[in-house]
Every structure is written in structure tokens, then in C-alpha cells.
Tab-separated table of C-alpha atoms and ligand atoms in Angstrom:
chain	number	residue	atom	x	y	z
A	1	UNK	CA	88.643	122.186	95.416
A	2	UNK	CA	91.845	120.227	95.969
A	3	UNK	CA	91.998	118.298	99.232
A	4	UNK	CA	94.724	116.051	100.613
A	5	UNK	CA	93.753	113.278	103.027
A	6	UNK	CA	96.902	112.133	104.783
A	7	UNK	CA	98.105	110.102	107.759
A	8	UNK	CA	99.338	111.842	110.900
A	9	UNK	CA	100.935	108.825	112.560
A	10	UNK	CA	102.701	105.616	111.428
A	11	UNK	CA	99.995	104.593	108.952
A	12	UNK	CA	96.863	102.473	109.459
A	13	UNK	CA	95.032	105.472	110.870
A	14	UNK	CA	91.882	104.585	108.936
A	15	UNK	CA	92.579	106.814	105.923
A	16	UNK	CA	90.789	104.445	103.546
A	17	UNK	CA	87.630	104.605	105.621
A	18	UNK	CA	87.674	108.419	105.731
A	19	UNK	CA	88.497	108.782	102.016
A	20	UNK	CA	85.584	106.459	101.288
A	21	UNK	CA	83.379	108.778	103.316
A	22	UNK	CA	84.649	112.009	101.715
A	23	UNK	CA	84.879	110.585	98.170
A	24	UNK	CA	81.167	111.155	97.586
A	25	UNK	CA	81.974	114.896	97.235
A	26	UNK	CA	84.937	114.444	94.882
A	27	UNK	CA	85.131	113.810	91.145
A	28	UNK	CA	88.638	112.399	91.244
A	29	UNK	CA	90.728	110.581	93.871
A	30	UNK	CA	94.507	110.269	93.303
A	31	UNK	CA	97.071	108.031	94.959
A	32	UNK	CA	100.424	109.818	94.747
A	33	UNK	CA	103.052	107.633	96.427
A	34	UNK	CA	103.843	104.097	97.516
A	35	UNK	CA	102.640	100.887	95.994
A	36	UNK	CA	100.756	97.820	97.122
A	37	UNK	CA	102.644	97.702	100.407
A	38	UNK	CA	99.791	99.211	102.377
A	39	UNK	CA	96.247	98.078	102.829
A	40	UNK	CA	93.216	100.259	103.252
A	41	UNK	CA	90.221	98.467	104.662
A	42	UNK	CA	86.858	99.964	103.773
A	43	UNK	CA	83.553	98.680	105.110
A	44	UNK	CA	80.396	100.002	103.467
A	45	UNK	CA	76.897	98.873	102.497
A	46	UNK	CA	78.329	96.675	99.735
A	47	UNK	CA	80.677	94.735	101.993
A	48	UNK	CA	84.287	94.799	103.139
A	49	UNK	CA	87.046	95.748	100.710
A	50	UNK	CA	90.812	95.699	101.077
A	51	UNK	CA	92.584	98.063	98.700
A	52	UNK	CA	96.343	97.908	98.248
A	53	UNK	CA	96.979	99.839	95.058
A	54	UNK	CA	93.713	101.401	94.039
A	55	UNK	CA	92.387	104.625	95.561
A	56	UNK	CA	89.456	104.216	97.922
A	57	UNK	CA	87.326	106.314	95.538
A	58	UNK	CA	86.992	103.196	93.382
A	59	UNK	CA	84.092	102.178	95.615
A	60	UNK	CA	82.076	105.208	94.442
A	61	UNK	CA	80.497	104.820	91.044
A	62	UNK	CA	80.960	108.450	89.955
A	63	UNK	CA	84.571	108.909	91.009
A	64	UNK	CA	87.548	108.672	88.671
A	65	UNK	CA	90.639	107.222	90.306
A	66	UNK	CA	94.263	107.935	89.504
A	67	UNK	CA	97.502	106.079	90.191
A	68	UNK	CA	100.015	108.919	89.948
A	69	UNK	CA	103.585	109.112	88.681
A	70	UNK	CA	104.856	109.074	92.287
A	71	UNK	CA	103.678	105.488	92.674
A	72	UNK	CA	105.411	102.184	92.048
A	73	UNK	CA	103.041	99.607	90.618
A	74	UNK	CA	103.306	95.829	90.656
A	75	UNK	CA	101.273	95.149	87.505
A	76	UNK	CA	100.535	91.550	88.464
A	77	UNK	CA	99.063	92.812	91.726
A	78	UNK	CA	97.120	95.426	89.741
A	79	UNK	CA	95.655	92.624	87.617
A	80	UNK	CA	94.677	90.642	90.725
A	81	UNK	CA	93.227	93.609	92.625
A	82	UNK	CA	91.124	94.774	89.674
A	83	UNK	CA	89.796	91.245	89.115
A	84	UNK	CA	89.097	90.731	92.796
A	85	UNK	CA	87.088	93.960	93.010
A	86	UNK	CA	85.225	93.059	89.829
A	87	UNK	CA	84.330	89.702	91.422
A	88	UNK	CA	83.042	91.639	94.427
A	89	UNK	CA	80.688	93.525	92.116
A	90	UNK	CA	82.663	96.786	91.800
A	91	UNK	CA	82.980	98.303	88.344
A	92	UNK	CA	86.643	98.925	87.480
A	93	UNK	CA	87.620	100.018	83.978
A	94	UNK	CA	89.646	102.590	82.056
A	95	UNK	CA	86.725	105.017	82.455
A	96	UNK	CA	87.070	105.173	86.249
A	97	UNK	CA	90.706	104.184	86.775
A	98	UNK	CA	93.719	105.823	85.138
A	99	UNK	CA	97.382	104.960	85.602
A	100	UNK	CA	100.088	107.540	84.953
A	101	UNK	CA	102.318	106.797	81.975
A	102	UNK	CA	105.189	107.919	84.230
A	103	UNK	CA	104.483	105.580	87.164
A	104	UNK	CA	107.241	103.036	87.746
A	105	UNK	CA	106.672	99.295	87.362
A	106	UNK	CA	107.646	97.059	90.268
A	107	UNK	CA	109.015	93.798	88.835
A	108	UNK	CA	109.314	90.373	90.472
A	109	UNK	CA	113.054	90.810	91.048
A	110	UNK	CA	112.353	93.872	93.182
A	111	UNK	CA	110.299	91.692	95.513
A	112	UNK	CA	113.028	89.058	95.475
A	113	UNK	CA	115.686	91.619	96.424
A	114	UNK	CA	113.474	93.053	99.157
A	115	UNK	CA	112.861	89.652	100.756
A	116	UNK	CA	116.485	88.485	100.419
A	117	UNK	CA	117.883	91.666	101.975
A	118	UNK	CA	115.448	91.565	104.906
A	119	UNK	CA	116.399	87.969	105.511
A	120	UNK	CA	120.144	88.824	105.343
A	121	UNK	CA	119.603	91.607	107.872
A	122	UNK	CA	117.872	89.121	110.229
A	123	UNK	CA	117.291	90.881	113.577
A	124	UNK	CA	118.448	94.201	112.069
A	125	UNK	CA	115.721	94.137	109.420
A	126	UNK	CA	113.630	97.223	108.594
A	127	UNK	CA	110.326	95.408	108.749
A	128	UNK	CA	109.642	95.736	105.029
A	129	UNK	CA	106.412	94.293	103.682
A	130	UNK	CA	108.499	92.353	101.156
A	131	UNK	CA	106.672	93.831	98.183
A	132	UNK	CA	109.726	95.280	96.480
A	133	UNK	CA	108.928	98.915	97.264
A	134	UNK	CA	112.380	99.945	98.588
A	135	UNK	CA	114.339	98.330	95.717
A	136	UNK	CA	112.042	99.717	93.013
A	137	UNK	CA	112.212	103.283	94.382
A	138	UNK	CA	116.005	102.907	94.547
A	139	UNK	CA	115.952	101.959	90.845
A	140	UNK	CA	113.739	104.941	90.045
A	141	UNK	CA	116.201	107.360	91.594
A	142	UNK	CA	119.236	105.657	90.082
A	143	UNK	CA	117.351	106.108	86.786
A	144	UNK	CA	116.971	102.433	85.982
A	145	UNK	CA	113.205	102.325	86.507
A	146	UNK	CA	110.788	100.870	83.943
A	147	UNK	CA	107.872	103.241	83.341
A	148	UNK	CA	104.329	102.424	82.299
A	149	UNK	CA	104.912	104.205	78.984
A	150	UNK	CA	107.655	101.677	78.150
A	151	UNK	CA	104.981	98.983	77.813
A	152	UNK	CA	103.984	100.578	74.499
A	153	UNK	CA	107.502	100.142	73.063
A	154	UNK	CA	108.328	96.419	73.309
A	155	UNK	CA	111.860	96.679	71.847
A	156	UNK	CA	112.781	99.501	74.220
A	157	UNK	CA	111.111	97.684	77.107
A	158	UNK	CA	113.191	94.580	76.412
A	159	UNK	CA	116.388	96.586	76.198
A	160	UNK	CA	115.645	98.349	79.486
A	161	UNK	CA	114.688	95.154	81.303
A	162	UNK	CA	117.806	93.346	80.045
A	163	UNK	CA	119.945	96.283	81.148
A	164	UNK	CA	118.560	96.440	84.663
A	165	UNK	CA	118.507	92.647	85.105
A	166	UNK	CA	122.163	92.386	83.984
A	167	UNK	CA	122.998	94.886	86.671
A	168	UNK	CA	120.911	93.100	89.342
A	169	UNK	CA	122.587	89.818	88.438
A	170	UNK	CA	125.868	91.262	89.674
A	171	UNK	CA	124.456	91.070	93.218
A	172	UNK	CA	121.692	88.428	93.249
A	173	UNK	CA	124.053	85.401	93.281
A	174	UNK	CA	125.742	86.976	96.321
A	175	UNK	CA	122.575	86.143	98.243
A	176	UNK	CA	122.918	82.502	97.204
A	177	UNK	CA	120.097	82.850	94.671
A	178	UNK	CA	120.299	81.898	91.003
A	179	UNK	CA	120.491	84.708	88.460
A	180	UNK	CA	117.253	86.268	87.239
A	181	UNK	CA	116.311	85.472	83.633
A	182	UNK	CA	115.724	88.753	81.739
A	183	UNK	CA	113.530	86.949	79.185
A	184	UNK	CA	111.239	85.758	81.987
A	185	UNK	CA	110.959	89.328	83.318
A	186	UNK	CA	110.147	90.618	79.827
A	187	UNK	CA	107.440	87.958	79.337
A	188	UNK	CA	105.961	88.874	82.718
A	189	UNK	CA	105.916	92.584	81.791
A	190	UNK	CA	104.283	91.835	78.435
A	191	UNK	CA	101.650	89.558	79.997
A	192	UNK	CA	100.448	91.916	82.715
A	193	UNK	CA	101.302	94.941	80.548
A	194	UNK	CA	98.613	93.885	78.089
A	195	UNK	CA	96.083	94.073	80.903
A	196	UNK	CA	97.124	97.464	82.278
A	197	UNK	CA	97.724	99.244	78.952
A	198	UNK	CA	94.125	100.467	78.461
A	199	UNK	CA	94.362	102.202	81.851
A	200	UNK	CA	97.589	104.083	81.068
A	201	UNK	CA	96.998	107.795	80.512
A	202	UNK	CA	98.803	111.103	80.409
A	203	UNK	CA	97.453	111.876	83.853
A	204	UNK	CA	98.915	115.388	83.866
A	205	UNK	CA	96.765	116.394	80.909
A	206	UNK	CA	93.724	114.678	82.375
A	207	UNK	CA	94.101	116.430	85.739
A	208	UNK	CA	95.004	119.777	84.173
A	209	UNK	CA	91.738	119.698	82.222
A	210	UNK	CA	89.855	118.579	85.314
A	211	UNK	CA	91.257	121.547	87.251
A	212	UNK	CA	90.226	123.916	84.463
A	213	UNK	CA	86.707	122.515	84.780
A	214	UNK	CA	86.826	123.158	88.551
A	215	UNK	CA	86.475	119.479	89.405
A	216	UNK	CA	86.952	118.413	93.011
A	217	UNK	CA	90.157	116.439	93.368
A	218	UNK	CA	91.275	114.486	96.404
A	219	UNK	CA	94.782	113.212	97.096
A	220	UNK	CA	94.852	110.012	99.114
A	221	UNK	CA	98.021	109.178	101.014
A	222	UNK	CA	99.308	105.810	101.983
A	223	UNK	CA	101.087	105.442	105.345
A	224	UNK	CA	101.608	108.414	107.671
A	225	UNK	CA	103.910	111.351	108.396
A	226	UNK	CA	106.173	109.263	110.618
A	227	UNK	CA	106.916	106.949	107.672
A	228	UNK	CA	107.963	109.752	105.360
A	229	UNK	CA	111.364	109.083	103.790
A	230	UNK	CA	112.776	112.463	104.928
A	231	UNK	CA	110.793	113.452	108.016
A	232	UNK	CA	109.768	110.060	109.390
A	233	UNK	CA	111.641	107.647	111.652
A	234	UNK	CA	114.383	107.050	109.046
A	235	UNK	CA	115.493	104.408	108.131
A	236	UNK	CA	112.339	102.667	109.400
A	237	UNK	CA	110.289	104.647	106.943
A	238	UNK	CA	108.686	103.964	103.631
A	239	UNK	CA	110.731	104.791	100.534
A	240	UNK	CA	108.501	107.627	99.363
A	241	UNK	CA	107.204	111.001	100.487
A	242	UNK	CA	103.992	110.470	102.424
A	243	UNK	CA	103.389	114.178	103.052
A	244	UNK	CA	100.604	116.358	101.670
A	245	UNK	CA	103.034	118.797	100.093
A	246	UNK	CA	104.213	116.044	97.715
A	247	UNK	CA	100.670	115.107	96.673
A	248	UNK	CA	100.404	117.412	93.622
A	249	UNK	CA	103.825	116.285	92.376
A	250	UNK	CA	103.217	112.572	92.858
A	251	UNK	CA	99.779	112.841	91.268
A	252	UNK	CA	101.057	114.600	88.149
A	253	UNK	CA	100.086	118.244	88.745
A	254	UNK	CA	103.111	119.886	90.393
A	255	UNK	CA	101.631	123.307	89.559
A	256	UNK	CA	98.558	122.741	91.750
A	257	UNK	CA	97.968	124.267	95.192
A	258	UNK	CA	96.172	122.237	97.839
A	259	UNK	CA	93.140	124.036	99.287
A	260	UNK	CA	92.694	121.837	102.353
A	261	UNK	CA	94.644	119.114	104.138
A	262	UNK	CA	92.772	116.726	106.387
A	263	UNK	CA	94.994	114.689	108.696
A	264	UNK	CA	93.741	111.280	109.769
A	265	UNK	CA	94.846	110.610	113.325
A	266	UNK	CA	94.162	107.548	115.419
A	267	UNK	CA	92.953	107.869	119.036
A	268	UNK	CA	95.827	105.572	120.120
A	269	UNK	CA	99.067	104.473	118.460
A	270	UNK	CA	99.931	101.549	116.200
A	271	UNK	CA	103.045	100.757	114.240
A	272	UNK	CA	103.738	97.953	111.803
A	273	UNK	CA	107.308	96.833	111.327
A	274	UNK	CA	110.491	97.803	113.105
A	275	UNK	CA	111.897	101.057	114.457
A	276	UNK	CA	111.555	103.246	117.532
A	277	UNK	CA	108.023	103.316	118.954
A	278	UNK	CA	108.222	105.173	122.245
A	279	UNK	CA	104.721	104.364	123.512
A	280	UNK	CA	104.856	100.629	122.788
A	281	UNK	CA	102.804	98.543	125.223
A	282	UNK	CA	103.604	94.947	126.071
A	283	UNK	CA	101.970	91.891	127.636
A	284	UNK	CA	98.261	91.882	128.437
A	285	UNK	CA	97.908	95.645	128.034
A	286	UNK	CA	99.101	95.334	124.407
A	287	UNK	CA	97.100	92.166	123.721
A	288	UNK	CA	93.890	93.850	124.887
A	289	UNK	CA	94.353	96.951	122.740
A	290	UNK	CA	95.359	94.855	119.714
A	291	UNK	CA	92.296	92.653	120.158
A	292	UNK	CA	89.796	95.475	120.687
A	293	UNK	CA	91.248	97.497	117.803
A	294	UNK	CA	91.733	94.426	115.618
A	295	UNK	CA	95.246	95.631	114.881
A	296	UNK	CA	96.563	93.266	112.254
A	297	UNK	CA	98.055	94.558	108.976
A	298	UNK	CA	95.569	94.635	106.086
A	299	UNK	CA	98.362	93.976	103.553
A	300	UNK	CA	100.413	91.461	105.512
A	301	UNK	CA	98.254	90.161	108.391
A	302	UNK	CA	101.107	91.014	110.763
A	303	UNK	CA	100.106	91.887	114.360
A	304	UNK	CA	100.644	95.609	114.818
A	305	UNK	CA	102.630	97.063	117.697
A	306	UNK	CA	100.261	99.131	119.831
A	307	UNK	CA	100.471	101.945	122.376
A	308	UNK	CA	98.844	104.978	123.930
A	309	UNK	CA	98.118	108.178	122.004
A	310	UNK	CA	101.467	109.884	121.512
A	311	UNK	CA	101.265	113.685	121.708
A	312	UNK	CA	104.860	114.560	120.686
A	313	UNK	CA	104.631	112.251	117.638
A	314	UNK	CA	101.120	113.329	116.630
A	315	UNK	CA	101.802	117.040	117.074
A	316	UNK	CA	104.833	116.608	114.840
A	317	UNK	CA	102.765	114.651	112.305
A	318	UNK	CA	100.099	117.392	112.207
A	319	UNK	CA	102.786	120.024	111.621
A	320	UNK	CA	104.676	118.074	108.940
A	321	UNK	CA	101.445	117.421	107.064
A	322	UNK	CA	100.384	121.046	107.363
A	323	UNK	CA	96.988	119.725	108.435
A	324	UNK	CA	94.149	122.259	108.445
A	325	UNK	CA	91.889	119.882	110.328
A	326	UNK	CA	91.973	116.410	111.788
A	327	UNK	CA	89.709	113.362	111.691
A	328	UNK	CA	90.181	111.359	114.889
A	329	UNK	CA	89.558	107.647	114.256
A	330	UNK	CA	88.948	104.502	116.285
A	331	UNK	CA	88.180	106.307	119.528
A	332	UNK	CA	85.454	103.667	120.152
A	333	UNK	CA	88.222	101.081	120.572
A	334	UNK	CA	89.232	102.719	123.858
A	335	UNK	CA	85.793	102.081	125.368
A	336	UNK	CA	87.028	99.043	127.349
A	337	UNK	CA	89.551	101.111	129.338
A	338	UNK	CA	88.743	102.582	132.759
A	339	UNK	CA	91.787	104.831	132.630
A	340	UNK	CA	93.227	105.841	129.273
A	341	UNK	CA	96.962	106.486	129.117
A	342	UNK	CA	98.151	109.412	126.987
A	343	UNK	CA	101.822	110.099	126.337
A	344	UNK	CA	102.134	113.849	126.954
A	345	UNK	CA	105.906	114.252	126.594
A	346	UNK	CA	109.178	112.348	126.187
A	347	UNK	CA	112.003	112.102	128.644
A	348	UNK	CA	115.416	112.084	126.961
A	349	UNK	CA	118.567	111.982	129.100
A	350	UNK	CA	116.638	113.415	132.046
A	351	UNK	CA	115.151	116.271	130.029
A	352	UNK	CA	111.396	116.521	129.374
A	353	UNK	CA	110.399	117.546	125.874
A	354	UNK	CA	107.283	117.743	123.721
A	355	UNK	CA	109.304	117.986	120.507
A	356	UNK	CA	109.568	114.833	118.410
A	357	UNK	CA	113.274	113.975	118.094
A	358	UNK	CA	115.166	111.994	115.466
A	359	UNK	CA	118.281	109.817	115.376
A	360	UNK	CA	119.691	108.576	118.648
A	361	UNK	CA	117.577	110.976	120.724
A	362	UNK	CA	114.461	109.183	119.477
A	363	UNK	CA	115.964	105.811	120.415
A	364	UNK	CA	116.588	107.123	123.942
A	365	UNK	CA	113.152	108.726	124.405
A	366	UNK	CA	110.940	107.385	127.194
A	367	UNK	CA	107.212	108.163	127.472
A	368	UNK	CA	105.701	110.426	130.138
A	369	UNK	CA	102.062	109.452	130.694
A	370	UNK	CA	98.960	111.117	132.010
A	371	UNK	CA	95.728	109.179	132.536
A	372	UNK	CA	92.288	110.269	131.381
A	373	UNK	CA	88.952	108.851	132.511
A	374	UNK	CA	87.341	106.156	130.351
A	375	UNK	CA	84.009	106.698	128.587
A	376	UNK	CA	82.410	103.336	127.739
A	377	UNK	CA	80.462	102.592	124.558
A	378	UNK	CA	80.185	105.553	122.187
A	379	UNK	CA	79.509	103.706	118.926
A	380	UNK	CA	75.930	105.002	118.735
A	381	UNK	CA	76.845	108.680	119.162
A	382	UNK	CA	76.361	110.790	116.012
A	383	UNK	CA	76.620	114.287	117.525
A	384	UNK	CA	79.362	115.715	119.679
A	385	UNK	CA	76.793	116.570	122.365
A	386	UNK	CA	75.844	112.900	122.657
A	387	UNK	CA	79.351	111.907	123.748
A	388	UNK	CA	79.922	111.344	127.480
A	389	UNK	CA	81.745	114.236	129.165
A	390	UNK	CA	84.859	112.075	129.602
A	391	UNK	CA	85.014	111.361	125.851
A	392	UNK	CA	84.561	115.068	125.064
A	393	UNK	CA	87.399	115.798	127.454
A	394	UNK	CA	89.654	113.244	125.729
A	395	UNK	CA	88.944	114.796	122.317
A	396	UNK	CA	89.361	118.378	123.505
A	397	UNK	CA	92.587	117.548	125.301
A	398	UNK	CA	94.095	115.930	122.213
A	399	UNK	CA	92.871	118.783	120.022
A	400	UNK	CA	94.589	121.349	122.209
A	401	UNK	CA	97.816	119.370	122.471
A	402	UNK	CA	98.221	118.670	118.736
A	403	UNK	CA	97.137	122.230	117.999
A	404	UNK	CA	94.676	121.418	115.223
A	405	UNK	CA	90.891	121.370	115.010
A	406	UNK	CA	89.309	117.906	115.206
A	407	UNK	CA	86.444	118.131	112.739
A	408	UNK	CA	85.507	114.453	112.474
A	409	UNK	CA	85.373	111.741	115.110
A	410	UNK	CA	85.070	108.219	113.797
A	411	UNK	CA	83.302	105.870	116.224
A	412	UNK	CA	83.193	102.710	114.095
A	413	UNK	CA	84.345	101.308	110.757
A	414	UNK	CA	80.999	101.733	108.943
A	415	UNK	CA	80.400	104.602	106.511
A	416	UNK	CA	77.909	106.393	108.808
A	417	UNK	CA	79.692	105.708	112.106
A	418	UNK	CA	81.158	109.137	112.656
A	419	UNK	CA	80.527	112.539	114.202
A	420	UNK	CA	81.016	115.778	112.308
A	421	UNK	CA	82.164	118.396	114.797
A	422	UNK	CA	80.980	121.911	113.957
B	501	LIG	P1	94.484	102.899	106.500
B	501	LIG	O1	95.601	102.147	105.873
B	501	LIG	O2	94.915	104.195	107.105
B	501	LIG	O3	93.299	103.040	105.615
B	501	LIG	O4	94.003	102.040	107.726
B	501	LIG	P2	93.653	100.476	107.769
B	501	LIG	O5	92.597	100.191	106.798
B	501	LIG	O6	94.876	99.673	107.753
B	501	LIG	O7	93.129	100.360	109.259
B	501	LIG	C1	91.980	100.905	109.678
B	501	LIG	C2	91.084	99.771	110.214
B	501	LIG	O8	90.264	100.272	111.217
B	501	LIG	C3	90.151	99.214	109.156
B	501	LIG	O9	89.919	97.852	109.430
B	501	LIG	C4	88.885	100.017	109.348
B	501	LIG	O10	87.706	99.338	108.953
B	501	LIG	C5	88.901	100.219	110.838
B	501	LIG	N1	88.345	101.487	111.274
B	501	LIG	C6	88.469	102.714	110.687
B	501	LIG	N2	87.895	103.658	111.453
B	501	LIG	C7	87.416	103.024	112.557
B	501	LIG	C8	86.751	103.468	113.738
B	501	LIG	O11	86.495	104.639	113.945
B	501	LIG	N3	86.446	102.495	114.652
B	501	LIG	C9	86.736	101.189	114.474
B	501	LIG	N4	86.400	100.326	115.440
B	501	LIG	N5	87.367	100.740	113.384
B	501	LIG	C10	87.705	101.646	112.438
């Protein structure tokens, strides 16, 4: 069984929490895109864990976790995250964590370039997390990336690093920064490379064999459909493909077919960083939702922009992900509202539409709201029948509008705080 668990919205939908829940049934969990720019927060019986690079399956003792070739990996961050989890009592080793030999290494100068460019852009910035993800993906596609496998060939590694740093040094002084020392970059790669080397594997072979043995494999996405480099709110997207259809490629098994895609969709909207966000709330309304939902970035601590559930955006996200079913998260957060706003359509130049636009049409879109009745505390509900009628109505309405079955309803961050809808 091959299952993709992906984000329907702008990210931060609670994917980590749902993967943690599902992981018990899977032998292998793969991350297939992105780097340490996102943060999954998982709360379980052993405590609270923030995962940036590692798949959420790492919290299950029998699950093998993969960082696929589609990822970009800051190896210093890898070192820190592994050590931090070990300190928290989680076993992490080459037996339960494997890194693709084809994954790209994110170096310190990528972070530097990311931060300098955002600062140059000032109020026109993209809202990058400053972790070097955009610059390192650009290097991958211009074929100047350093791969994990290069760590095993020090002379080649040095040559490659010197080559790419020479090229970067043509632009870095233009930002008013001193040139980067290639020797320093090489030393850094060797230092953290030593740590990561035992984890580096030909992941394609490993996963091919696992498929032949009928193992259950899960693909875990970072971010959501609306941050996809092609189909998201470009250019305010991530630099990778966040969609389910890329999962087999980015994991290392492009020949695989996904059996099921579960879309994780939040019961209201949040968005970190810049870019058009049609349903954005402001003032007290926003402060309340941010406070009740504790909407601060797990990777950056940045306050998230918040808004009502957005039907045009979510319907589009469900479609782009090819979701077979949806897990609706954080619906308990809405319990403080008497009337719950839902954006049912956009108005663009006087025309009402339910289609999610791009380009200038998205910038011009204004929300059209309907209001649903509130439902109070639902955190103790474990069966759909136990939900108040108003909560059932909210779920059913959303289900109909996004045109996809809601099979899970998450009513709290804890592992058992959810409803399985039959
Ligand atoms: P991810 O990046 O998609 O994994 O999402 P984040 O981890 O950034 O954000 C999800 C946050 O919401 C985490 O702090 C979770 O513990 C929390 N969370 C997840 N599901 C629920 C839920 O149903 N209710 C509440 N109240 N919190 C939740």
C-alpha cells in the first residue's frame, strides 16, 4: 500500500500530527521535497516534538524513515535535529533513517544568499524562511548542486564546492558582503558529512525491495498545494513540488503508483509569509483566531496570517492533490465563535467565481462570505454522532463544497483526539 499524505492549503494544516497517527500502519515514511524550512509539530504520549527535516514516522519505533532525492538537506541542521531527538529519548540511527545519495546538500552560503536577497527586496520580499531553500533548489536545476554521494569523494567534493563558490562570489560582494571562503565551506561539508554518511543509502534500491515485499509506504509532504512551485500562488510558493503526484519521484521510486492520497485540510485558513491571501482577517478577529489556534510558525516562530475557511482555494487544493479523502484538522479551534465565517466564492471585477485564479486575478479577488452557526467545545467527541448538529453541518457543508469525502476530523493535537468518519 502506497499512501501520500499531503497538504491541501498553504501548509501548517497539521500534516505532522496526522502522519504520526497513520504511521503506526506503515513500514516506511518518506519525505520527498523541501528541506528544513517547515516545521511539523507532533504531540504524543512521549512529549512534544518539532520536526523540520525528519519524517514524522521517526517517532514510531518500527518505522523506517527516508529523506528522498527531491529534498534539499542542511547537514548541520540534520546533525542538530538528530541529536535533539536523541536527547528527547527517540532512537535515531541508520537502521531507521536513510538519506538518499541523490539528495542535494544545502550549504551555509545558500542561507546567506537567501537572507541577503530577502533583505534587498525589503517590502517586496517573498517571505522566505531564510533557510537557503530557494537558492539551493536553483543550484540543483542549474546543475551546480552538491549531492550526498559527493561526500564519499573528498577530492571531487572539493572541486565542486570550489566551482560553485567561485561562481557565487561573482554576486555575493554585490550585496556588500565579503566573499565566501571555499575552504571553509569544504571543511563544513566534511565535518557534518562525517556525521550523515552512515545514513546515506541508495534509497531507490531500498524502496524497490520494500515494494517487492509489499511493505506499506507513506509519502509525507511538507507545505501545501497552494505553495507548489507550479500550481501554487507563484512566486510566493516554495521552490519544490508539494503535490502528491511528485511523491514517488522525489522519494526515489518514479515507477511507483500511489494507491491512496489523503489531503490534510484545516478547518480555517492560515498562511505564513507573503503573497495573496484572500480571506485574511485583521484586528481583533485575527488576533482571536491566532490565539485560539496558536498560529505561530513551528520553524520560525512567525505569527501566521489567519482567515476563514476558503472554499475556492481548498477545492482547488483537493483537486491539485488528487485527494481521495480528506482529514479535517483543528476544527476545535473554532469553538469560541458564535458565527463562523466561510468564504464560499471570490468576487473578481464584479464577477462571482468559485474557481481559484492565478496571477493578477488572484490579487484582485475579494472574499464572499456565508456564516455558519457555532458549536462550542467538541474536544471530547470521538464519534461523528457525538458532534453537535451545528458542527456536523459545518463538516458536511465543507465536504460537499470541496467535493471530497472527509474521513477524519481532528479535534485536538493529541494522538487520540480525532474522529474517524465511516
Ligand atoms: P504541519 O506543518 O502541517 O505538520 O502543521 P504544524 O505542525 O505547523 O501545525 C499544526 C499545529 O496544530 C501543531 O502545533 C499541532 O500540534 C496542532 N494541531 C494539529 N491538529 C490539531 C487539532 O485538531 N486541534 C488543535 N487544537 N491543534 C492541532
